[in-house]
PDB file of C-alpha atoms in Angstrom:
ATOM      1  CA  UNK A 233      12.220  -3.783 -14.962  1.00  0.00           C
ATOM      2  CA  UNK A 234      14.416  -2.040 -12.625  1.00  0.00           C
ATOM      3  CA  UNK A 235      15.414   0.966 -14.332  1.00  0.00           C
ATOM      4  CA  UNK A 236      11.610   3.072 -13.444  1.00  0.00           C
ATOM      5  CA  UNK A 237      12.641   6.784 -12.821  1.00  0.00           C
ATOM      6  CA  UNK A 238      10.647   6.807  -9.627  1.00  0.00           C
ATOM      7  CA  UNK A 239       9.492  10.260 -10.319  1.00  0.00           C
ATOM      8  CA  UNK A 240       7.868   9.470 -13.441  1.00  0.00           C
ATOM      9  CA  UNK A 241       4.913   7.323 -13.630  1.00  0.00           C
ATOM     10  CA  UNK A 242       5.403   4.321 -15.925  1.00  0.00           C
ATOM     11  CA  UNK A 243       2.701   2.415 -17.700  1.00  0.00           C
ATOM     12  CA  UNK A 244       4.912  -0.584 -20.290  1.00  0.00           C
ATOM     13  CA  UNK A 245       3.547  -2.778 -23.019  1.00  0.00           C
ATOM     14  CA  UNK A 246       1.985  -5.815 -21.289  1.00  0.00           C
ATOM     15  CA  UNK A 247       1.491  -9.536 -22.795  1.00  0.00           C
ATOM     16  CA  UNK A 248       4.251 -11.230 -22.471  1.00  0.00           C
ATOM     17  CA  UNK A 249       4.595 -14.388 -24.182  1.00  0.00           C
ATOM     18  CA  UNK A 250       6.983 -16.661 -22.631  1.00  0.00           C
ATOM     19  CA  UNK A 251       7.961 -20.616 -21.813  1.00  0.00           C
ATOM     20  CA  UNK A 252       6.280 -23.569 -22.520  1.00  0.00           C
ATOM     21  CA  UNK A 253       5.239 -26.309 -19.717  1.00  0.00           C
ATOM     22  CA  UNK A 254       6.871 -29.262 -19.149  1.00  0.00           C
ATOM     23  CA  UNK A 255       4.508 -32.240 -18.183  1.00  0.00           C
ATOM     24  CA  UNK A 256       5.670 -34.942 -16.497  1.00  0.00           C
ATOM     25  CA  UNK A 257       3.671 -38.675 -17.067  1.00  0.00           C
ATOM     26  CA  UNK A 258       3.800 -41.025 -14.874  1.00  0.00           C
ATOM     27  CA  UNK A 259       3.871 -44.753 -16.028  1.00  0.00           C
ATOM     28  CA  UNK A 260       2.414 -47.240 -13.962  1.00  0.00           C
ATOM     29  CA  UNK A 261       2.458 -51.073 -14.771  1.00  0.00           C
ATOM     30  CA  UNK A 262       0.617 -54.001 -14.533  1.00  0.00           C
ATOM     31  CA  UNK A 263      -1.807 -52.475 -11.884  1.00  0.00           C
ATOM     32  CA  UNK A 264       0.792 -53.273  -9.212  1.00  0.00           C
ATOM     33  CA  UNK A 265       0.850 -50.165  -6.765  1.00  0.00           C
ATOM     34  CA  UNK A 266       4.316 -49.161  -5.201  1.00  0.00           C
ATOM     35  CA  UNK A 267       3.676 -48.060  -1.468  1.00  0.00           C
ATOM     36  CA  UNK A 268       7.394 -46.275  -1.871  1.00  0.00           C
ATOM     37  CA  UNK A 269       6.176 -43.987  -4.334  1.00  0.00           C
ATOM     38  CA  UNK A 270       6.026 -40.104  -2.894  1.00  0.00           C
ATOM     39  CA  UNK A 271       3.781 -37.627  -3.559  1.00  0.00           C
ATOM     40  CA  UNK A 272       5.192 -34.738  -5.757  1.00  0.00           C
ATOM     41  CA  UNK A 273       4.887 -31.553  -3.378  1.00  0.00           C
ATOM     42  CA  UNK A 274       2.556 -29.139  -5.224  1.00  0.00           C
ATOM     43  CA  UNK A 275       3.775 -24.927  -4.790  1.00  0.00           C
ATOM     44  CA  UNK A 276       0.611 -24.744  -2.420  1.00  0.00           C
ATOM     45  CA  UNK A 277       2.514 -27.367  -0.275  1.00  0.00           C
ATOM     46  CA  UNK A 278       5.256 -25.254  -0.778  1.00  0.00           C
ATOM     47  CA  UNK A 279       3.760 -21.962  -0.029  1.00  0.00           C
ATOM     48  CA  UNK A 280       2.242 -23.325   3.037  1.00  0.00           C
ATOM     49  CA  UNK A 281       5.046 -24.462   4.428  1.00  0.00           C
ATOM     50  CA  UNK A 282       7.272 -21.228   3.787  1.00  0.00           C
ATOM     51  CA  UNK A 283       4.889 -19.384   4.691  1.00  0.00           C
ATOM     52  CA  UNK A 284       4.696 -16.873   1.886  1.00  0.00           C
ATOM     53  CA  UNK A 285       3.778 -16.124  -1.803  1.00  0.00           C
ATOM     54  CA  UNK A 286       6.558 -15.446  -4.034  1.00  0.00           C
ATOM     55  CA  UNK A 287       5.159 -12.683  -6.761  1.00  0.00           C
ATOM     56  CA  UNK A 288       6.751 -11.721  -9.973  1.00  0.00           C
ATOM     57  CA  UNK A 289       6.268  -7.808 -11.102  1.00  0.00           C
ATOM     58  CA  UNK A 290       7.368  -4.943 -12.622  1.00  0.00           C
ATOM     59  CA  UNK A 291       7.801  -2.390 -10.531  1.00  0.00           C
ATOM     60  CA  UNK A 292       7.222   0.112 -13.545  1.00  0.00           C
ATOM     61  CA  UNK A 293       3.844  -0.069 -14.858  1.00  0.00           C
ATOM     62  CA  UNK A 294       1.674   2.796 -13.827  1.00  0.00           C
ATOM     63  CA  UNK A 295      -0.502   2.147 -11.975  1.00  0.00           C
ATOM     64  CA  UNK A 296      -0.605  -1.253 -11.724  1.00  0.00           C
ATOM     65  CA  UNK A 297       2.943  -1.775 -10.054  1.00  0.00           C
ATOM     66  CA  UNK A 298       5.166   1.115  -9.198  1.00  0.00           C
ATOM     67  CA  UNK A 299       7.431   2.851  -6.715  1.00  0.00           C
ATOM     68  CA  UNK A 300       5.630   5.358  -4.838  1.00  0.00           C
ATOM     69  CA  UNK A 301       7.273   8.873  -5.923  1.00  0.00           C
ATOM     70  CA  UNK A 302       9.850  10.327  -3.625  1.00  0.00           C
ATOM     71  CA  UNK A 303      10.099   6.471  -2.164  1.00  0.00           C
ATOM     72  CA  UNK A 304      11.390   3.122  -2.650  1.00  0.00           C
ATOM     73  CA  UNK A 305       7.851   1.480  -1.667  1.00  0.00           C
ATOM     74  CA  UNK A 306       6.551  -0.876  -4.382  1.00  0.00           C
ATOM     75  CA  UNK A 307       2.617   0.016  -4.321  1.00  0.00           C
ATOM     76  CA  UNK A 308       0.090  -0.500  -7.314  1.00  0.00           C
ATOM     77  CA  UNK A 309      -3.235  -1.848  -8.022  1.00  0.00           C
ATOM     78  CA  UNK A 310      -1.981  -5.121  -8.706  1.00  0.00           C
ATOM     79  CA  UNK A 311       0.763  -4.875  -6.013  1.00  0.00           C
ATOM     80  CA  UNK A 312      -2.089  -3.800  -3.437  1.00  0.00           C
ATOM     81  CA  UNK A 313      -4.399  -6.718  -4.303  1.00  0.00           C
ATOM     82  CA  UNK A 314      -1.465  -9.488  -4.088  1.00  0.00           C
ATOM     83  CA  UNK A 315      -0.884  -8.144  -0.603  1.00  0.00           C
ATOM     84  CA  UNK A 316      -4.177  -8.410   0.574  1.00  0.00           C
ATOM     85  CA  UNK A 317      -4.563 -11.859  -1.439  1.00  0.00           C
ATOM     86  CA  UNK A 318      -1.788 -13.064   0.827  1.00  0.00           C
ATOM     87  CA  UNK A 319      -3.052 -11.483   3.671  1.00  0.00           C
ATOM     88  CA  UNK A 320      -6.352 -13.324   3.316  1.00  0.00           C
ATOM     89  CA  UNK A 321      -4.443 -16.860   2.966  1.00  0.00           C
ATOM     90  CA  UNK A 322      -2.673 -15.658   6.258  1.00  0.00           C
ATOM     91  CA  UNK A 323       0.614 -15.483   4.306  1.00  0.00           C
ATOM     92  CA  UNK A 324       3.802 -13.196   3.682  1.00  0.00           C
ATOM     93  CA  UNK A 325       4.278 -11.645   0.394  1.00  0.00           C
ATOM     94  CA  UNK A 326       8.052 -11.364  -1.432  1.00  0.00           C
ATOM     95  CA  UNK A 327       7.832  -9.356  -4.473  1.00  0.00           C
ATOM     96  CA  UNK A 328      10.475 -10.100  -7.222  1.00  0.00           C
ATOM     97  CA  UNK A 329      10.644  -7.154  -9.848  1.00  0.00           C
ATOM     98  CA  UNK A 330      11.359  -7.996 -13.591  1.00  0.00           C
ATOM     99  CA  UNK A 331      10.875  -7.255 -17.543  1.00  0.00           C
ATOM    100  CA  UNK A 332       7.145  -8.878 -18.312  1.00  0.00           C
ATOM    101  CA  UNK A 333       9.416 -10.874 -21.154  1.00  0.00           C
ATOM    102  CA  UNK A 334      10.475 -12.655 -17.814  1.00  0.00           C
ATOM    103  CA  UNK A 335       7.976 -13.229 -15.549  1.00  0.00           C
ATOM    104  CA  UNK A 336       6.254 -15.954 -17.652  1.00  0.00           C
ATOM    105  CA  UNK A 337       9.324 -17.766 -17.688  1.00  0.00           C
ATOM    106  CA  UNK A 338       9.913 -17.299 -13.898  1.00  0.00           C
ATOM    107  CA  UNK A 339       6.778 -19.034 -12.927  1.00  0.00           C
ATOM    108  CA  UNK A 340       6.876 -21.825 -15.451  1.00  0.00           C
ATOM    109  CA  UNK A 341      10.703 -22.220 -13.880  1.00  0.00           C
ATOM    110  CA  UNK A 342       9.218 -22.146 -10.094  1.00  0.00           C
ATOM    111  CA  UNK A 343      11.475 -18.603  -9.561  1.00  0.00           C
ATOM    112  CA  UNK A 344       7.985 -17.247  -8.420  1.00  0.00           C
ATOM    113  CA  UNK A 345       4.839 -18.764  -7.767  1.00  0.00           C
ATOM    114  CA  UNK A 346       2.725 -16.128  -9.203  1.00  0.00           C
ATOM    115  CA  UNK A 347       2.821 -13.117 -11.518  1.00  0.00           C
ATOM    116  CA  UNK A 348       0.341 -10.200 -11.803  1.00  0.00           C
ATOM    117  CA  UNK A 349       1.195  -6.924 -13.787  1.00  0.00           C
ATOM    118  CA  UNK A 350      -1.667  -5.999 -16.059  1.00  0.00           C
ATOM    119  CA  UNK A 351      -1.180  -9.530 -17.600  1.00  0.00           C
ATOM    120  CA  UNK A 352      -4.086 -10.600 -20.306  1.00  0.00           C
ATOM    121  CA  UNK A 353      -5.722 -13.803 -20.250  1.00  0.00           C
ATOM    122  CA  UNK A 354      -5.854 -14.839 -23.625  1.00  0.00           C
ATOM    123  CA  UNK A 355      -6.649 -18.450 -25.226  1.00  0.00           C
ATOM    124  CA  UNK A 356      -2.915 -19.531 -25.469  1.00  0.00           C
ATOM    125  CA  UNK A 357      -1.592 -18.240 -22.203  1.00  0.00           C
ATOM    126  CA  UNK A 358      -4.651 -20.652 -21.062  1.00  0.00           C
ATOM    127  CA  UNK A 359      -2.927 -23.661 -22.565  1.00  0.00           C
ATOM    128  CA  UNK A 360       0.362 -22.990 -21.045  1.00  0.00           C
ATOM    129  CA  UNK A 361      -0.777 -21.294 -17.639  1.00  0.00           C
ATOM    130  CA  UNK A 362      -3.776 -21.200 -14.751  1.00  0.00           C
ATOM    131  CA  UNK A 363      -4.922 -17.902 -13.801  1.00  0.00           C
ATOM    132  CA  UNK A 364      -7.104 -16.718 -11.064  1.00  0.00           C
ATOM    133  CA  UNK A 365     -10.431 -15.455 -11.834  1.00  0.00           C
ATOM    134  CA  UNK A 366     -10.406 -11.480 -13.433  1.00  0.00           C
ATOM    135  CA  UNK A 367     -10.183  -8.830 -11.384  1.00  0.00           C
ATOM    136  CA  UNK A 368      -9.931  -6.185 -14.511  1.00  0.00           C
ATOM    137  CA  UNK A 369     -11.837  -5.566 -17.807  1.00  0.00           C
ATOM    138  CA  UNK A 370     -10.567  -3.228 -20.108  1.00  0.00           C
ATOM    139  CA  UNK A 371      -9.903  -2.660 -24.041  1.00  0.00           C
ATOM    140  CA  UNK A 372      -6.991  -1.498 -26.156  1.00  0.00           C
ATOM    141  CA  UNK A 373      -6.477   1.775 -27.552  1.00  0.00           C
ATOM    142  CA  UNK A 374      -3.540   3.828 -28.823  1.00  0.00           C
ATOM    143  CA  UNK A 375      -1.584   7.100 -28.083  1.00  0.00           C
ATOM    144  CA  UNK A 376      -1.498   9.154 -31.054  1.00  0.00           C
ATOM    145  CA  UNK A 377      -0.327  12.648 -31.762  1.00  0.00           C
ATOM    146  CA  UNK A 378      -2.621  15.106 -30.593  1.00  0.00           C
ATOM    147  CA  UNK A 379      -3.098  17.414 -33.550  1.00  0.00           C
ATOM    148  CA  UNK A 380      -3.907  14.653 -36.536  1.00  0.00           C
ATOM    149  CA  UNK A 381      -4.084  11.382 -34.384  1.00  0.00           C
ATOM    150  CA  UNK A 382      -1.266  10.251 -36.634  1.00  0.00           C
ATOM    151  CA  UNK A 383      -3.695   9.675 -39.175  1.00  0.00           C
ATOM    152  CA  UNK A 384      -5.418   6.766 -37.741  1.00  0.00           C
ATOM    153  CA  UNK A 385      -9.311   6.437 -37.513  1.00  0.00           C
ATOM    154  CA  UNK A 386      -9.370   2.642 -37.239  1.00  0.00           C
ATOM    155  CA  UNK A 387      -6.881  -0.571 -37.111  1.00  0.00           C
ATOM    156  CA  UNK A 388      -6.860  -0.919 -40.673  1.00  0.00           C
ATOM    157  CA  UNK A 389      -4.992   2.367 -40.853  1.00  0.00           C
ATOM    158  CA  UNK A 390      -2.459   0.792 -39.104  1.00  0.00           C
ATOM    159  CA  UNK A 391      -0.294  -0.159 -42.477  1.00  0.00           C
ATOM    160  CA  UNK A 392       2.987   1.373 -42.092  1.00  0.00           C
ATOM    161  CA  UNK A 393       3.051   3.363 -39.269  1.00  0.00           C
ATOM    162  CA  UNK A 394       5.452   3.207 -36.191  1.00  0.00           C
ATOM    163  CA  UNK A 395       4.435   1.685 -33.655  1.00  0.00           C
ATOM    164  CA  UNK A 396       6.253   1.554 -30.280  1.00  0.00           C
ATOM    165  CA  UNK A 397       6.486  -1.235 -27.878  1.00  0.00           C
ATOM    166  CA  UNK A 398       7.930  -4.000 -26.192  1.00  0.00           C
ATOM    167  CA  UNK A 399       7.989  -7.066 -29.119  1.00  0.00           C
ATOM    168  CA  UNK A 400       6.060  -9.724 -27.303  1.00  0.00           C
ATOM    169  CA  UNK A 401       2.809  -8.087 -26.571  1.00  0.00           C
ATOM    170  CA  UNK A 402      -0.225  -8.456 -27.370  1.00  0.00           C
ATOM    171  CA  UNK A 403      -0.828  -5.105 -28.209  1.00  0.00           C
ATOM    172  CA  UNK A 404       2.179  -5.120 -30.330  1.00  0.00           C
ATOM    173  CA  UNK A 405       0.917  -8.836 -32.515  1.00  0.00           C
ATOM    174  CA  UNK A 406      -2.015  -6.776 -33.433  1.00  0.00           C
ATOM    175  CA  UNK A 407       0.136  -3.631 -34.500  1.00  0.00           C
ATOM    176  CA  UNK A 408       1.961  -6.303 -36.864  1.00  0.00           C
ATOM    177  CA  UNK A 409      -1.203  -8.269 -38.268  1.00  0.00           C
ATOM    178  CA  UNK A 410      -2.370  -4.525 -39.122  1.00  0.00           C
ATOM    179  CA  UNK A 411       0.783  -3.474 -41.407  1.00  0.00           C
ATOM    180  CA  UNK A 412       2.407  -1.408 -38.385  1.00  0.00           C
ATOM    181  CA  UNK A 413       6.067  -1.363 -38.270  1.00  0.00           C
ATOM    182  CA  UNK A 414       7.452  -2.422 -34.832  1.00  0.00           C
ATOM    183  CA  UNK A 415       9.677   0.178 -33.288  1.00  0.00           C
ATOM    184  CA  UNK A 416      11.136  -2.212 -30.042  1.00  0.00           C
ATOM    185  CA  UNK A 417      12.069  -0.818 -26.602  1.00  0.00           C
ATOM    186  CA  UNK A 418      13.296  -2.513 -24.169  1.00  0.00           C
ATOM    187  CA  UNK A 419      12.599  -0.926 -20.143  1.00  0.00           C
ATOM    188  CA  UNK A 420      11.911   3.031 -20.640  1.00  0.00           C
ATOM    189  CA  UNK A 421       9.473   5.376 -19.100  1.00  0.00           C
ATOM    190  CA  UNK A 422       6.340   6.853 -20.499  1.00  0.00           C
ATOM    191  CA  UNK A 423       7.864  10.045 -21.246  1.00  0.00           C
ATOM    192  CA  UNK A 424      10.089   8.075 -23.504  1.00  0.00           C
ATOM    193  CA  UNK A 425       7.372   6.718 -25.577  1.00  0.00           C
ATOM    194  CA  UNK A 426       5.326  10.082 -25.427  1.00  0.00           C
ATOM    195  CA  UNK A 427       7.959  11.980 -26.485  1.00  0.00           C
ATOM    196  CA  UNK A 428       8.921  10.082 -29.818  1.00  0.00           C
ATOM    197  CA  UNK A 429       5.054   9.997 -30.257  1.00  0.00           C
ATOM    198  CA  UNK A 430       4.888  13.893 -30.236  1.00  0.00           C
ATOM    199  CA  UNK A 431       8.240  13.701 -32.252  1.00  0.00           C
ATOM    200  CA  UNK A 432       7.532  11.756 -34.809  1.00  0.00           C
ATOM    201  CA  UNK A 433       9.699   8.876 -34.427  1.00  0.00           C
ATOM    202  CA  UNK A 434       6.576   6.612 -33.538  1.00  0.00           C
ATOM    203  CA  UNK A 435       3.430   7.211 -34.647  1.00  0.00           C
ATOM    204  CA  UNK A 436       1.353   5.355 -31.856  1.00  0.00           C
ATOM    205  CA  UNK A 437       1.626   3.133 -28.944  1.00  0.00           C
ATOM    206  CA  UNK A 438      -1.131   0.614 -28.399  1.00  0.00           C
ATOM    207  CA  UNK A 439      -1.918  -0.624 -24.979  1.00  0.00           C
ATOM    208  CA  UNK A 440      -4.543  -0.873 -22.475  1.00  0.00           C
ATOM    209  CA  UNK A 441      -6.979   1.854 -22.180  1.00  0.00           C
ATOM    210  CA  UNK A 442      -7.055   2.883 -18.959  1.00  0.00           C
ATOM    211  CA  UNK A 443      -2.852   2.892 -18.455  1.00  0.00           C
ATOM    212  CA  UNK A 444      -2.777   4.688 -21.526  1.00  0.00           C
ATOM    213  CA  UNK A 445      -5.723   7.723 -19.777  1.00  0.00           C
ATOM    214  CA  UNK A 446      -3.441   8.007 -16.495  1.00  0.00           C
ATOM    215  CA  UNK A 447      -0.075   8.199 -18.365  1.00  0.00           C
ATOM    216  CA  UNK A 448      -1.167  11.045 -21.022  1.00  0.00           C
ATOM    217  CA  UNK A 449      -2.755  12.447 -17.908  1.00  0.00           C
ATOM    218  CA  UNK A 450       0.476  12.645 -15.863  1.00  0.00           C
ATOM    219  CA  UNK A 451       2.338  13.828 -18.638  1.00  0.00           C
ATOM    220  CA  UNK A 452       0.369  17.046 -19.552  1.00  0.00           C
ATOM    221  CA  UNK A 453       3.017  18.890 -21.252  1.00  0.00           C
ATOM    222  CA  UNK A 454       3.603  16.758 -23.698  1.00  0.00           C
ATOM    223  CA  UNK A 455       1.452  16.714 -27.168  1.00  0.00           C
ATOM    224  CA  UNK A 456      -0.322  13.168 -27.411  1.00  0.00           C
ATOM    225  CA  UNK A 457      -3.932  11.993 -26.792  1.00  0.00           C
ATOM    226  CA  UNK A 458      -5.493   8.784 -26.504  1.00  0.00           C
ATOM    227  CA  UNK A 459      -7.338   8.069 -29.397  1.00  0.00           C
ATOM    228  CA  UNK A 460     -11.270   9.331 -28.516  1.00  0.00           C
ATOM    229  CA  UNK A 461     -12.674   6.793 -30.948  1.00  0.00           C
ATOM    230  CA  UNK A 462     -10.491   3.602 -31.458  1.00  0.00           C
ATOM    231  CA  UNK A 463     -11.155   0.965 -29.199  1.00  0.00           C
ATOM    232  CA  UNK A 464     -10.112  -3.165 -29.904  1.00  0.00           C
ATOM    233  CA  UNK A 465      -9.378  -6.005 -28.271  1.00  0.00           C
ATOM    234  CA  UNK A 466     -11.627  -6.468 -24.910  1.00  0.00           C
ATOM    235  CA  UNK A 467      -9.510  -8.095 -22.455  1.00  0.00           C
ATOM    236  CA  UNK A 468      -9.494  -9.358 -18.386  1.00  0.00           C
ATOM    237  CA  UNK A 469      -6.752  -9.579 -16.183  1.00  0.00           C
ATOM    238  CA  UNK A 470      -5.597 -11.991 -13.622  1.00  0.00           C
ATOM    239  CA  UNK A 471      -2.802 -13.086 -11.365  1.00  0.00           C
ATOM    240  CA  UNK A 472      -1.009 -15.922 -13.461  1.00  0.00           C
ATOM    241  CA  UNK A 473       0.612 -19.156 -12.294  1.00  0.00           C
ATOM    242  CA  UNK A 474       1.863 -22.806 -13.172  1.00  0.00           C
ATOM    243  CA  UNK A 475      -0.382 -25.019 -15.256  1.00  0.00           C
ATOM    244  CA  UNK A 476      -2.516 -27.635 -13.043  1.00  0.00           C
ATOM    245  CA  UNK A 477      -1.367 -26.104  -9.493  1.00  0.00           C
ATOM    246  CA  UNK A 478      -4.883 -26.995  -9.289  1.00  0.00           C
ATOM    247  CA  UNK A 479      -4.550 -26.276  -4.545  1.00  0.00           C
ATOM    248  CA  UNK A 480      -2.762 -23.054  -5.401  1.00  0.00           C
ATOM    249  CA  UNK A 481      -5.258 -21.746  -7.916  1.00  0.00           C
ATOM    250  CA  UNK A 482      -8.340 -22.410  -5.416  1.00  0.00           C
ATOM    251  CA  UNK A 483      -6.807 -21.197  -2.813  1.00  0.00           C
ATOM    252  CA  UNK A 484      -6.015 -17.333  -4.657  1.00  0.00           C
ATOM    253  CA  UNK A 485      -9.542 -17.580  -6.455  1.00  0.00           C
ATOM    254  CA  UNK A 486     -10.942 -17.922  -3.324  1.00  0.00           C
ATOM    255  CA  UNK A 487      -9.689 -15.031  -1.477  1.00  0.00           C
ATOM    256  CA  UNK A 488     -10.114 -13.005  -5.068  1.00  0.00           C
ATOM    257  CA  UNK A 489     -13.839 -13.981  -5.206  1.00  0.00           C
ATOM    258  CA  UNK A 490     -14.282 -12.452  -1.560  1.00  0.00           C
ATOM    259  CA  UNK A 491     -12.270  -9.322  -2.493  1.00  0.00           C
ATOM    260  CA  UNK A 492     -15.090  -8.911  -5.445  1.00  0.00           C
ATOM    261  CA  UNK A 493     -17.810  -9.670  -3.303  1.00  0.00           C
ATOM    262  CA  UNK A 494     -17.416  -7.262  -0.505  1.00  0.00           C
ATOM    263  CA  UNK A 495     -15.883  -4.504  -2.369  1.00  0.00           C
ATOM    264  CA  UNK A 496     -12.168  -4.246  -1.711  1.00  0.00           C
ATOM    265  CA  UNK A 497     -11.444  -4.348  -5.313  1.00  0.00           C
ATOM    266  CA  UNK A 498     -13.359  -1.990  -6.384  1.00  0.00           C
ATOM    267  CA  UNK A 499     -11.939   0.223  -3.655  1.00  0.00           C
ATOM    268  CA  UNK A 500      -8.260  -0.474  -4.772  1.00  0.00           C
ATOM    269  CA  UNK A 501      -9.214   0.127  -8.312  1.00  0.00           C
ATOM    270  CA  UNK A 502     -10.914   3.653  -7.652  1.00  0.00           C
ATOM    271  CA  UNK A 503      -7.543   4.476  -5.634  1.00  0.00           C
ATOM    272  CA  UNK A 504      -5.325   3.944  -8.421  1.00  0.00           C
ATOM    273  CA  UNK A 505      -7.484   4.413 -11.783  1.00  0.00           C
ATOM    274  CA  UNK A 506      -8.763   7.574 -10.906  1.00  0.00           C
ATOM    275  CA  UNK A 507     -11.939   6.704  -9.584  1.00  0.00           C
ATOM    276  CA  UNK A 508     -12.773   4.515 -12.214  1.00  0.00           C
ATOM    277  CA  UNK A 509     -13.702   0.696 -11.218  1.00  0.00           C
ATOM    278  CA  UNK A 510     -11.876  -1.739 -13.908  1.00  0.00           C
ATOM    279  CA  UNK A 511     -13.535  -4.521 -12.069  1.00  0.00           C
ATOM    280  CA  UNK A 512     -16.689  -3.674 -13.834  1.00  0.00           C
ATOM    281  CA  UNK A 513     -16.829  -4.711 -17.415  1.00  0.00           C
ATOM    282  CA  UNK A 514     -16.552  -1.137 -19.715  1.00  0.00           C
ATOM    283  CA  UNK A 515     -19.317  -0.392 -21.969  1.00  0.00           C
ATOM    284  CA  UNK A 516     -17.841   0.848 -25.044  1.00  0.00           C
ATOM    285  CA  UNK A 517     -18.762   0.001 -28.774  1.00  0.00           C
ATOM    286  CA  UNK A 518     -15.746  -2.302 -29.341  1.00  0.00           C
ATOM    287  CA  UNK A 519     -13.935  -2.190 -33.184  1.00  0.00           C
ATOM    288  CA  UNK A 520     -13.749  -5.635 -34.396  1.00  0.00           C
TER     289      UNK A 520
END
């Protein structure tokens, strides 16, 4: 995703479904060892010995991971929280910026070691990838238009209206299993999607919650709300990474857990959601 306008704040449609993992099996026979056999070097070992993380984002999600207005500095609350991840480990940090529909692939492929941009953890992502423990809790809702809230009240009035995204989300599966007509884009801004909203070429977008609050909110001008009563899909976020890189996943958990402990996430969250703390689970009545 390297097309942000850097002077408009981006949120994009997250859940990315990518990639499958290859397994490797190792026969042995006979119970006979083989003392030239070598260890496989695990992207810990790697990591280690380079002597930095390699991290997958977007570079265009508001505010999870963005360029800084006026500026070409990548910042974000997911961008802040890898650096001080890798600060803790007493490692550099490289950030590679690309589409979500690539990052998956990128760290099943060893491009990157890890990926975080507002990235669910849901039950098949778990079969195909490790993720650190949550560092965010949030729910889905939808930008509607602002005068009839495009006629939606719940999901199940979903049936044939637009509805904007990116086409492997998560957001965007439960658009479809509710009768809502996909409408695909590929790397565009918010005003992009807020303006076809308020023009009638979509109907809604549905994303996370809290993205959704801070994009309507830096886009004032233009006629959309998020919806005050529709709320689906509770969900926790994570910084993703290979299947079974058993050292690797420790290792991040264990700087993450600190991070929860004494505060620093909360303090990066409040910086970038407006106050708000998304390391707390929300307490909203949740649609089912």
């Amino acid at each position: 995703m390297l097309k942000s306008n850097k002077k408009k704040r981006t949120f994009h449609y997250s859940g990315a479904l990518a990639g499958s993992v290859m397994v490797g099996l190792l026969a042995a026979c006979g119970g006979q060892s083989d003392s030239n056999d070598e260890t496989a070097e695990t992207v810990w070992d790697r990591v280690q010995e380079e002597g930095k993380l390699v991290a997958a984002t977007s570079g265009t999600l508001y505010p999870a991971s963005y360029h800084a207005e006026d500026s070409d500095e990548l910042t974000g609350f997911e961008v802040e929280i890898l650096r001080e991840v890798a600060n803790r480990l007493d490692l550099d940090i490289e950030f590679s910026e690309m589409g979500i529909d690539n990052m998956l692939t990128a760290v099943n492929n060893g491009r990157v070691d890890v990926a975080a941009n507002d990235i669910d953890i849901t039950e098949d992502r778990e079969e195909k990838f490790a993720f650190s423990e949550p560092y965010k809790h949030s729910y889905g809702s939808a930008v509607v238009r602002a005068d009839d809230l495009s006629g939606i009240e719940t999901l199940d009035d979903l049936e044939g209206k637009k509805a904007g995204g990116a086409a492997t989300t998560v957001y965007m599966q439960i658009g479809v299993e509710h009768g809502a007509e996909e409408v695909i884009y590929d790397n565009v801004t918010n005003d992009t999607y807020l303006r076809d909203i308020e023009n009638g070429r979509l109907d809604l977008v549905l994303n996370d919650y809290y993205l959704q609050t801070l994009a309507v909110e830096a886009l004032p001008e233009i006629d959309v709300v998020v919806h005050p009563t529709l709320a689906y899909f509770p969900n926790s976020q994570a910084i993703i990474m290979k299947k079974d890189e058993t050292e690797l996943q420790e290792h991040i958990n264990g700087a993450i857990e600190e991070m929860l402990n004494d505060g620093t996430i909360s303090d990066i969250s409040q910086q970038f959601f407006a106050g708000a703390d998304v390391s707390q689970e929300p307490d909203v009545e949740i649609e089912e």
